[in-house]
Tab-separated table of C-alpha atoms and ligand atoms in Angstrom:
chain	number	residue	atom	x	y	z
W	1	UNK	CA	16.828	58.194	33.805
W	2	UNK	CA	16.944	61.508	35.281
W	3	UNK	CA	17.155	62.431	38.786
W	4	UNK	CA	15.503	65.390	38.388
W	5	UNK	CA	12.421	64.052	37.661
W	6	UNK	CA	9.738	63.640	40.390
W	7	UNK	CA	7.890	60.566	41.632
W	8	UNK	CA	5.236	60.498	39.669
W	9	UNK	CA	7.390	61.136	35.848
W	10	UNK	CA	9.708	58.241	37.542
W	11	UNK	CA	7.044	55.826	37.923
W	12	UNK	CA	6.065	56.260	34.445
W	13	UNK	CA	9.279	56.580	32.589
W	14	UNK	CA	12.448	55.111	34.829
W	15	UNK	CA	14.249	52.398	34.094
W	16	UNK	CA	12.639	51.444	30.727
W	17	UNK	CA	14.459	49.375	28.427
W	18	UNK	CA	13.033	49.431	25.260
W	19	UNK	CA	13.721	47.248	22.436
W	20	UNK	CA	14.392	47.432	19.091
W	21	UNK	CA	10.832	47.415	18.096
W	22	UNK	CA	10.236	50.445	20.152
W	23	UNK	CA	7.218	49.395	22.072
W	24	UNK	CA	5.349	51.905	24.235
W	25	UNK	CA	4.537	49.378	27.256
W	26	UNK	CA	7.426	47.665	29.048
W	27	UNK	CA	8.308	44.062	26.859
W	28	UNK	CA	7.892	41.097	29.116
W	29	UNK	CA	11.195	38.858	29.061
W	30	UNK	CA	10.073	35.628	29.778
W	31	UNK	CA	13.282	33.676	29.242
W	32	UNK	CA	15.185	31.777	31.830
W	33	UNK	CA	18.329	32.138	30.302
W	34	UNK	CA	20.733	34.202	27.758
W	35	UNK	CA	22.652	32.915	24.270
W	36	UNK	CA	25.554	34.031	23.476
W	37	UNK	CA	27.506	35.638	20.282
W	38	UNK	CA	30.376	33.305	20.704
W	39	UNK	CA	32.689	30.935	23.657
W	40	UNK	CA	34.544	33.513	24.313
W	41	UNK	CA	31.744	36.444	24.771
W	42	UNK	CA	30.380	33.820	27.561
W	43	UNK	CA	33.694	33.694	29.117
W	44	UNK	CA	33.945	37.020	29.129
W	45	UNK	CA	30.288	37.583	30.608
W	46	UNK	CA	30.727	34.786	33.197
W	47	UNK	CA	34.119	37.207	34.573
W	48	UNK	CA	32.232	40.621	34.579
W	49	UNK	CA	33.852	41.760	32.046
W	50	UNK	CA	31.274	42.706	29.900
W	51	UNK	CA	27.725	43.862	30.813
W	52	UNK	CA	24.598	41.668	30.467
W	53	UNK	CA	22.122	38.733	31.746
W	54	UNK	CA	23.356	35.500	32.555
W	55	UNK	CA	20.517	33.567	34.027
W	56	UNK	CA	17.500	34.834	35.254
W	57	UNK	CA	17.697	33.852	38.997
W	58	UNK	CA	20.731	36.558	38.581
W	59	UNK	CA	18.629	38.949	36.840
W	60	UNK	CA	16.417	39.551	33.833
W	61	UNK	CA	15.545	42.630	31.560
W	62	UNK	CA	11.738	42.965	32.727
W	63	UNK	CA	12.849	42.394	36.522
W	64	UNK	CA	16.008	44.803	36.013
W	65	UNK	CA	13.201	47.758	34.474
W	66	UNK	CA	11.126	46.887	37.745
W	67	UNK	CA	14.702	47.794	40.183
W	68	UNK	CA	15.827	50.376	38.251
W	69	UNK	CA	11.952	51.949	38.613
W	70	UNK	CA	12.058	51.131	42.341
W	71	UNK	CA	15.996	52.713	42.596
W	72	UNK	CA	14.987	55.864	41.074
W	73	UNK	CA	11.727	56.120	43.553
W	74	UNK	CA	13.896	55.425	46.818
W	75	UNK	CA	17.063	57.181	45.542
W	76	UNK	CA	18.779	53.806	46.268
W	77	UNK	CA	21.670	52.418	43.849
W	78	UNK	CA	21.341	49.162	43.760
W	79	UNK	CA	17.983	46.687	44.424
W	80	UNK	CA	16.721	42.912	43.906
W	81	UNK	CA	13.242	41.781	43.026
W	82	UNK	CA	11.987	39.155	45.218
W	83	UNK	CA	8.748	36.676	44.512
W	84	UNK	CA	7.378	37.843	47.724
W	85	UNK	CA	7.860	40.064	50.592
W	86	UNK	CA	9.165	38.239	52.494
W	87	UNK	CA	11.831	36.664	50.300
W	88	UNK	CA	12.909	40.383	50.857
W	89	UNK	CA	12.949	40.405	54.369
W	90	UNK	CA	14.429	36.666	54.847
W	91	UNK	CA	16.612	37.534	52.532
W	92	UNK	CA	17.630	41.043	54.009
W	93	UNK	CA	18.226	39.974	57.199
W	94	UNK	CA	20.216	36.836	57.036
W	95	UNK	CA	22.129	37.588	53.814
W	96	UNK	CA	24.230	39.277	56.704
W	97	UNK	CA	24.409	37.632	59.604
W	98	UNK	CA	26.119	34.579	60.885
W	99	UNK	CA	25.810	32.132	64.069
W	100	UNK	CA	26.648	34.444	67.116
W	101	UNK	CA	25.015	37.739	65.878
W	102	UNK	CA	22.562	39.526	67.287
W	103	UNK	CA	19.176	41.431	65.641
W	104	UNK	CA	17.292	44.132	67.878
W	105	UNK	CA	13.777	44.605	66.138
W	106	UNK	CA	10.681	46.189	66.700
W	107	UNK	CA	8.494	44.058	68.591
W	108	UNK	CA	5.236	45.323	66.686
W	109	UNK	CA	6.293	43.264	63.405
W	110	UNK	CA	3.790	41.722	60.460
W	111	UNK	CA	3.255	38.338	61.775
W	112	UNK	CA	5.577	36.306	59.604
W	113	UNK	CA	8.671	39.241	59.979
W	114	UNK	CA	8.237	38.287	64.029
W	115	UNK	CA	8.477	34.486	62.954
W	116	UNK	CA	12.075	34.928	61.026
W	117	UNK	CA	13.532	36.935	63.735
W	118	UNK	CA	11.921	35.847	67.047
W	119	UNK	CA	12.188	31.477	65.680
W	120	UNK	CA	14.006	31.350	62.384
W	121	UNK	CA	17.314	32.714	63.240
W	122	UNK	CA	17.532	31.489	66.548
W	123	UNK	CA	18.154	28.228	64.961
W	124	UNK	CA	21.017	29.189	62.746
W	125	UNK	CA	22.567	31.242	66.717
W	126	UNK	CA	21.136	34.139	65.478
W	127	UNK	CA	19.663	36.144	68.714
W	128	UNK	CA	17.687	38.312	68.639
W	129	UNK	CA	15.504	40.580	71.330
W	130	UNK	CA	12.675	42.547	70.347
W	131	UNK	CA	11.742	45.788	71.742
W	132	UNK	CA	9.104	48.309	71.948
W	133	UNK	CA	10.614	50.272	69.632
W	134	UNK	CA	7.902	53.251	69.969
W	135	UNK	CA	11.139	54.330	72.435
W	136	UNK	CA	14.690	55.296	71.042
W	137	UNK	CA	15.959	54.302	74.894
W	138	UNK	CA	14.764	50.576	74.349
W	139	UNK	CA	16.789	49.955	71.329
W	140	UNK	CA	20.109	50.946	73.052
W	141	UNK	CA	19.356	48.736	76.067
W	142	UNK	CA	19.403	45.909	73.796
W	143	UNK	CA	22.085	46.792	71.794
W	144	UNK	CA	25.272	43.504	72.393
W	145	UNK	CA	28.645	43.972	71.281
W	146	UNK	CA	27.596	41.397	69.069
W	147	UNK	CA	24.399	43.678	67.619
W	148	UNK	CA	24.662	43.712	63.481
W	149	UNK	CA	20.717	44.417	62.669
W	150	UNK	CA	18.036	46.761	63.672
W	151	UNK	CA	14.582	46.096	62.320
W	152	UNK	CA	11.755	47.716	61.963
W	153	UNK	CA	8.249	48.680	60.740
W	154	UNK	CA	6.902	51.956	60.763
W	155	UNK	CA	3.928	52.985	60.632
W	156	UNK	CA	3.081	49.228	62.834
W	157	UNK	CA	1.091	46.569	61.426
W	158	UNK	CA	-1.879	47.186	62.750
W	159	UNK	CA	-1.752	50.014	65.409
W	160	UNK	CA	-0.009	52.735	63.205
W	161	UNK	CA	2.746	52.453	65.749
W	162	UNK	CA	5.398	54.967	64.797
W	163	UNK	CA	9.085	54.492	65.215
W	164	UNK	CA	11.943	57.449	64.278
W	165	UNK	CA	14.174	55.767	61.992
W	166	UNK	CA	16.860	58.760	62.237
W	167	UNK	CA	17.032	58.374	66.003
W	168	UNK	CA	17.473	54.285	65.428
W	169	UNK	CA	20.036	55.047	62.501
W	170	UNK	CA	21.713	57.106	64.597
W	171	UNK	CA	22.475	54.130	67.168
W	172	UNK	CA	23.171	52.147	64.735
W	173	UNK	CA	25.825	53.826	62.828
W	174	UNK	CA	27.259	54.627	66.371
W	175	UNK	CA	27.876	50.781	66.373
W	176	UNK	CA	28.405	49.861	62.908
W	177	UNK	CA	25.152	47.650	62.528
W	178	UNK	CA	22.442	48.058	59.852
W	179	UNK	CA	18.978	49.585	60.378
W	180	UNK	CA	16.360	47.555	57.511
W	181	UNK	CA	13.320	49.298	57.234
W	182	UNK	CA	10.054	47.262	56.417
W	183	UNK	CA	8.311	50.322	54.478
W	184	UNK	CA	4.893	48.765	53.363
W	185	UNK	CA	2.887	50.839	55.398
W	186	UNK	CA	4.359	54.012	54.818
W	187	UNK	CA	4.779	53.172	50.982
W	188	UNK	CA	7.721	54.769	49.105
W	189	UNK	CA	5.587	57.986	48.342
W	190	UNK	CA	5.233	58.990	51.946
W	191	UNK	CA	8.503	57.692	53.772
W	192	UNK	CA	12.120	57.357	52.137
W	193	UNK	CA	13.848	55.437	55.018
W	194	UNK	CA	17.438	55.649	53.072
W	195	UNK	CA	17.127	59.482	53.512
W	196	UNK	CA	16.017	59.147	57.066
W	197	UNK	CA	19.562	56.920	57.718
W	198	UNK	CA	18.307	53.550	57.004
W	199	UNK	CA	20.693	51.224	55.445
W	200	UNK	CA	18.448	48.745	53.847
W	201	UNK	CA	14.428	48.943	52.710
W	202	UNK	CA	12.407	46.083	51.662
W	203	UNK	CA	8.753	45.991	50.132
W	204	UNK	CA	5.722	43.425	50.413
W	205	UNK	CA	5.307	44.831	46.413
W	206	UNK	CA	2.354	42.298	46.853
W	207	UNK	CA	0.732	45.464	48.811
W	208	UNK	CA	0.367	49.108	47.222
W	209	UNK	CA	3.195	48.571	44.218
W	210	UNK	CA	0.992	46.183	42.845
W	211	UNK	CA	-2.246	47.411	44.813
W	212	UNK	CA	-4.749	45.168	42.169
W	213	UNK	CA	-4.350	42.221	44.100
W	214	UNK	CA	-2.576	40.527	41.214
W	215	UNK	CA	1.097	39.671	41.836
W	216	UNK	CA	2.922	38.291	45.364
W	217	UNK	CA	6.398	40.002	45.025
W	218	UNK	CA	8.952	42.018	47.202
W	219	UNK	CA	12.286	44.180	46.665
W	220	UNK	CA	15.622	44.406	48.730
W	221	UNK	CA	17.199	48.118	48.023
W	222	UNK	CA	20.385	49.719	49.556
W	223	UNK	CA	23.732	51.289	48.358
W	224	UNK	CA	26.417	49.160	45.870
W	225	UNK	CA	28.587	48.117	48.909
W	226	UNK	CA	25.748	46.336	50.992
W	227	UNK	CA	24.747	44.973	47.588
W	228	UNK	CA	27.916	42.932	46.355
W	229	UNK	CA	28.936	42.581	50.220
W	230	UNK	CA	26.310	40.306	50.964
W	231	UNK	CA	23.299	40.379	48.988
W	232	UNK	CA	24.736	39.368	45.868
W	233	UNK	CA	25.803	35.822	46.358
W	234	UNK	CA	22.889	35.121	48.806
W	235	UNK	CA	20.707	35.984	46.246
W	236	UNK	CA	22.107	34.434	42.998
W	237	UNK	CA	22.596	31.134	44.967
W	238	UNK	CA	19.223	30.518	47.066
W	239	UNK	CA	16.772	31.623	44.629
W	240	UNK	CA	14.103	34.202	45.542
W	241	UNK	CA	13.920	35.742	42.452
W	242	UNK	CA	10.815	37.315	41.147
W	243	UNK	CA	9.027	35.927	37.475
W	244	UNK	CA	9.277	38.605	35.099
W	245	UNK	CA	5.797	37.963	34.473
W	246	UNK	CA	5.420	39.709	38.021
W	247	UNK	CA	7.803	42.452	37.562
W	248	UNK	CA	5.561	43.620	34.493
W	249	UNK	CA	2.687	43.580	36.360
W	250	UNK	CA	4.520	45.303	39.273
W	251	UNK	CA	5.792	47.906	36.658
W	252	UNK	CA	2.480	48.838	35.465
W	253	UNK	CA	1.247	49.026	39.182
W	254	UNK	CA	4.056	51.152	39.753
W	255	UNK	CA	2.778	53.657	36.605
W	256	UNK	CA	-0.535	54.685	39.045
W	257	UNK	CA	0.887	54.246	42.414
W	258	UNK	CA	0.804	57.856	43.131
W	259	UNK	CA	-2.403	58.237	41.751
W	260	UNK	CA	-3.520	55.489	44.320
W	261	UNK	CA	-2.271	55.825	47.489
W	262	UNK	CA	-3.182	59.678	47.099
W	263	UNK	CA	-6.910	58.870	46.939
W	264	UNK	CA	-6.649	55.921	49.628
W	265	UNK	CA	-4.917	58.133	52.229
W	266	UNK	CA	-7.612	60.945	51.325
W	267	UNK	CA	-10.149	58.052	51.736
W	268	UNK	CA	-8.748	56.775	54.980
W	269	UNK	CA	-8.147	60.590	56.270
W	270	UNK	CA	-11.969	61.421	55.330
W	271	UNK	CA	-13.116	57.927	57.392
W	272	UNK	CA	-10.700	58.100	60.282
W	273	UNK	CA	-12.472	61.605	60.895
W	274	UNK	CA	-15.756	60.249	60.346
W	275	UNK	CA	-15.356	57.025	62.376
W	276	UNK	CA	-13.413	59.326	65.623
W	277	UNK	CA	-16.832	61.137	65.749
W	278	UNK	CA	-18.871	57.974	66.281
W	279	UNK	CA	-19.946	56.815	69.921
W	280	UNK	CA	-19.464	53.173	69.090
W	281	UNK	CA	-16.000	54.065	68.081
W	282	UNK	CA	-13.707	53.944	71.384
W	283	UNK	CA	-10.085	54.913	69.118
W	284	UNK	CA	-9.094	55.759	65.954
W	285	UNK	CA	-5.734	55.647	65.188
W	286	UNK	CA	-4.585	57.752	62.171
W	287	UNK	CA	-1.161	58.804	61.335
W	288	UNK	CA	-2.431	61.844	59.715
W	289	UNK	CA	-4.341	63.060	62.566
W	290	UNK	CA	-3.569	65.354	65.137
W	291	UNK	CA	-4.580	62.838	68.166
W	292	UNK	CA	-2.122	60.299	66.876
W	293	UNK	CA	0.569	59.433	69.817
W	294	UNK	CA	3.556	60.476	67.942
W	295	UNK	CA	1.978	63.251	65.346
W	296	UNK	CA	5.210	64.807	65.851
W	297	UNK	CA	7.182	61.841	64.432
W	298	UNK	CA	4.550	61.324	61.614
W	299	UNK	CA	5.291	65.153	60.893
W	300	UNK	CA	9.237	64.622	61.303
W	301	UNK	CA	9.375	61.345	58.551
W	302	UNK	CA	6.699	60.906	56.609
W	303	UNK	CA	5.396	63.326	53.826
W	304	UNK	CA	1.602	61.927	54.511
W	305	UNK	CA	-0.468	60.572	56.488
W	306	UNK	CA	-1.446	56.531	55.683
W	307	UNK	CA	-3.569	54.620	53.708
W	308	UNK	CA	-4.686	52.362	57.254
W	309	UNK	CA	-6.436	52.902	59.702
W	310	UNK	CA	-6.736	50.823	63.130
W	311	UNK	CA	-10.405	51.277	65.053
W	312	UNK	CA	-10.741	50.132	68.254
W	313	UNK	CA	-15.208	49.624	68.750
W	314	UNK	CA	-16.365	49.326	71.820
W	315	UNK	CA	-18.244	46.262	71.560
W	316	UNK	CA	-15.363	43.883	71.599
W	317	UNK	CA	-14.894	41.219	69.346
W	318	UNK	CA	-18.761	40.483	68.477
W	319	UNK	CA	-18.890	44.755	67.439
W	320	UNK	CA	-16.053	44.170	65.525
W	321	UNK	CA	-17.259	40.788	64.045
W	322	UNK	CA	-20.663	43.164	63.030
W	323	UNK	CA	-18.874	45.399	61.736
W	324	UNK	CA	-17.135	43.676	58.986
W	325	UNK	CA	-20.055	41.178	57.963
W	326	UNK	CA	-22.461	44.392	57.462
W	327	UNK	CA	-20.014	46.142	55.399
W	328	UNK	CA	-20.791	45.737	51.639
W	329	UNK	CA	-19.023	47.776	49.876
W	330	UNK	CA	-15.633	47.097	52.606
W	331	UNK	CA	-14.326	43.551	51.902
W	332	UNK	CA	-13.301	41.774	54.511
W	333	UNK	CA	-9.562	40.455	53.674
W	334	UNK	CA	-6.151	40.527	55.442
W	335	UNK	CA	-4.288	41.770	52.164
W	336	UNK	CA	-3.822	45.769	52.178
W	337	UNK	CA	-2.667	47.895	49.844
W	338	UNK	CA	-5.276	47.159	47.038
W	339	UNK	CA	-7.726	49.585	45.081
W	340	UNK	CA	-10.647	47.611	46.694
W	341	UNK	CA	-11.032	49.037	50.826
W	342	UNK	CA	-10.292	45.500	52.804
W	343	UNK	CA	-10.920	45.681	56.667
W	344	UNK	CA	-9.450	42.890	58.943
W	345	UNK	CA	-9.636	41.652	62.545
W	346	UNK	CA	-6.137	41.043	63.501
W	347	UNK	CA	-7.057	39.384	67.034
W	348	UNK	CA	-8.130	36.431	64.964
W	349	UNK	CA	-6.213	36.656	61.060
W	350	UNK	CA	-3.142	37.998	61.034
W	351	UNK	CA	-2.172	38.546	64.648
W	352	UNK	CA	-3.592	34.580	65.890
W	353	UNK	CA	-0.279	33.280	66.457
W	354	UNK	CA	0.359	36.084	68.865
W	355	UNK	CA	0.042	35.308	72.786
W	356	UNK	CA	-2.885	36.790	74.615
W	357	UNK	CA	0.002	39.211	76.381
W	358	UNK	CA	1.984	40.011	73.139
W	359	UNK	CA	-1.514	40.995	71.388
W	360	UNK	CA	-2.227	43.523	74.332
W	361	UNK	CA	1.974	44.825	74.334
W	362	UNK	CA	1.014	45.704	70.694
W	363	UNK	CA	-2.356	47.540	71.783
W	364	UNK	CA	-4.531	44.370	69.946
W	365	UNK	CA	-7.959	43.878	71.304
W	366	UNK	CA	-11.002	41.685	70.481
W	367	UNK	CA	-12.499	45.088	69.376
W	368	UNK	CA	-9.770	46.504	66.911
W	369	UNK	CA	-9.992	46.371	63.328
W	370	UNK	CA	-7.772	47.448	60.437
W	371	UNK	CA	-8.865	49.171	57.621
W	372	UNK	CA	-7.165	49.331	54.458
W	373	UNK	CA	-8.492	52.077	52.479
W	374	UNK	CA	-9.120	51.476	48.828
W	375	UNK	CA	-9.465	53.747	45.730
W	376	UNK	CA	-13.317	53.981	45.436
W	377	UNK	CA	-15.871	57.192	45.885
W	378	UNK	CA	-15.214	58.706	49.693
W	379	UNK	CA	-19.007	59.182	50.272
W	380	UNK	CA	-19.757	55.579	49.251
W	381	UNK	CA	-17.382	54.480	51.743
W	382	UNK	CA	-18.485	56.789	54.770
W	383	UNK	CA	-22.350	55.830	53.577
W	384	UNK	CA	-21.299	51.758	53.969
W	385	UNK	CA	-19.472	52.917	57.386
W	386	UNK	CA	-22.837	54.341	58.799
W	387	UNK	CA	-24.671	51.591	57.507
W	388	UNK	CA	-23.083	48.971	59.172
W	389	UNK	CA	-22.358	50.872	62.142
W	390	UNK	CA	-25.808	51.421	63.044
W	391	UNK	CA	-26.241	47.430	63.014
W	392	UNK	CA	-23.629	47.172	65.423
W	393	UNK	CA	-24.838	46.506	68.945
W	394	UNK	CA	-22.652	49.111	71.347
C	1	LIG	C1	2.498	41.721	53.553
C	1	LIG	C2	3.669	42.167	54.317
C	1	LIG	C3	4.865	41.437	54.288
C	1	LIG	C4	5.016	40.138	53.519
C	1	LIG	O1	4.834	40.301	52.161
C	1	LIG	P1	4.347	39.115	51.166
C	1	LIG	O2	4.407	39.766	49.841
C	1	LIG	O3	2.979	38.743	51.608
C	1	LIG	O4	5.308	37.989	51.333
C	1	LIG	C5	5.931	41.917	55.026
C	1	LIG	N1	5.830	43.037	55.757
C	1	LIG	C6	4.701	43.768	55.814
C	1	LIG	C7	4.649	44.992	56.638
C	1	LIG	C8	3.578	43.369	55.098
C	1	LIG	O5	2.450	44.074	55.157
């Protein structure tokens, strides 16, 4: 491992651990468990005093590549593999908290991130209060003596809502609670939240780690203290571990992931522009463009622009519902992340369970749809955009 590689040598090369046969691709350890050399060499294992795998909801050597990769991207120390994303964000959050705390989070959250803050942790008297955290002032109205978490997305699921993580991890550290960062949309190559201040980042690895639509997985990553504080134990002992069969997968997504989101942020860039231009189009929203609400915080954090973009037709829901069905070469799915472009109407997937009010807080109408932009030809793309455009009825 070297730190002076860059991201893309990393990806390839970090935290390989070949074996003694000297393969070329990463082995896949599919083994629940570890023998040892003698009684006493398990003793000694079992009390830390020697190095190695002791069952593989602890850790295995294919999962162990996938965090050391992951480490080495984020400049973290330390990091779990999850089987999903949000085993990493359940996990994240309540691994330190107890009855009586208190979590301020971003109200514009992926659907089931809102769930386990706003109605799982109230049950175990964890409080929380969500807050439009588009505004540094909101998050220290809500801060309690009693205020241990900050949460957040950035860029938003869907509206490319952008929050400035230094300014949060500033208030934070000012009180001694922890900012976790939900990075997904950014991805590690455009946003390192642990440089920013964050504390703690988690990935959906289901999304653009993986980005082939193969694999459901996650990862936890933050410094050694936070680690054996309070993720350790919560993690040996309730079991989210990932299948190794996933981190391989995940580490050979990992191999092309700059390669990929480069040409689907080029691809979303190139359609945002084309799509801003188009009279049934009332609002793009585009990280990487110059009309975005907070272009100066996209230019502050992030080192690009996104590989999503929200569009907001003017037709209302039955423009937006023509949209997608005359797409061809668009899918329509709520994944994102993936080499193939997926578009999605969040009104009625992934943002359903929403109130009518909270959808419109969160800038959600019957019109918007999210784009995910995928890995194929740009022209074949904007050609499918026209296409079904002009059977839209404005
Ligand atoms: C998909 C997603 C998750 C959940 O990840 P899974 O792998 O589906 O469990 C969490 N946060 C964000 C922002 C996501 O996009």
């Amino acid at each position: 491992m070297s730190k002076t590689w860059r991201p893309a040598t990393q990806l390839v090369h970090d935290g390989s651990l070949r074996s003694q046969y000297g393969e070329t691709s990463e082995a896949i350890y599919l083994t629940q468990g570890f023998v040892y050399d003698s009684a006493e060499a398990a003793e000694a294992r079992f009390k830390g005093e020697t190095e190695g795998y002791i069952y593989a909801r602890y850790g295995s050597p294919t999962n162990d590549m996938f965090e050391k990769r992951m480490c080495a991207l984020e400049g973290a120390e330390e990091a779990r593999a999850t089987a999903s994303g949000m085993a990493a964000v359940t996990a994240a959050i309540l691994c330190q908290l107890k009855a009586g705390d208190h979590i301020v989070a971003a109200r514009a959250l992926f659907g089931s991130c809102r769930w386990v803050v706003e109605t799982l942790a109230p049950k175990y008297g964890i409080e929380c209060t969500l807050v439009d955290g588009r505004y540094i002032e909101n998050w220290e109205k809500a801060i309690r003596p009693t205020t241990k978490v900050f949460f957040l997305e950035s860029p938003t699921n869907p509206t490319l809502e952008v929050i400035d993580i230094a300014g949060v991890a500033k208030l934070a550290n000012q009180i001694g609670a922890k900012v976790v960062v939900d990075n997904v949309f950014a991805t590690p190559i455009f946003q390192k939240p642990l440089e920013l201040g964050a504390h703690i980042v988690v990935y959906s690895a289901t999304k653009h780690i993986d980005g082939q639509g193969r694999s459901l997985g996650g990862v936890i990553l933050s410094d050694k203290e936070w680690v054996s504080e309070h993720l350790q134990d919560y993690y040996r002992h309730t079991g989210p571990a990932m299948s190794p069969f996933t981190a391989w997968t995940l580490l050979k997504g990992l191999e092309t992931l700059p390669l990929r989101v480069k040409q689907q942020t080029e691809n979303a860039a190139k359609i945002a522009d084309f799509l801003a231009e188009q009279p049934k189009v009332a609002k793009v929203i585009y990280p990487g463009r110059k009309d975005h609400p907070q272009a100066d915080i996209v230019a502050k954090q992030m080192k690009g622009g996104s590989t999503l973009v929200a569009i907001e037709l003017k037709g209302g829901k039955e423009a937006a519902f023509a949209l997608q069905n005359a797409l061809d070469v668009v899918k329509i799915s709520n994944n994102l992340g993936d080499a193939k472009s997926l578009i999605t109407h969040p009104a009625t997937t992934t943002h359903k369970n929403l109130t009518d009010e909270a959808r419109a807080e969160l800038g959600i109408s019957g019109g918007t749809v999210r784009l995910s932009a995928g890995i194929e030809d740009t022209d074949d793309l904007i050609e499918d955009f026209a296409q079904a455009l002009a059977k839209v009825n404005a």
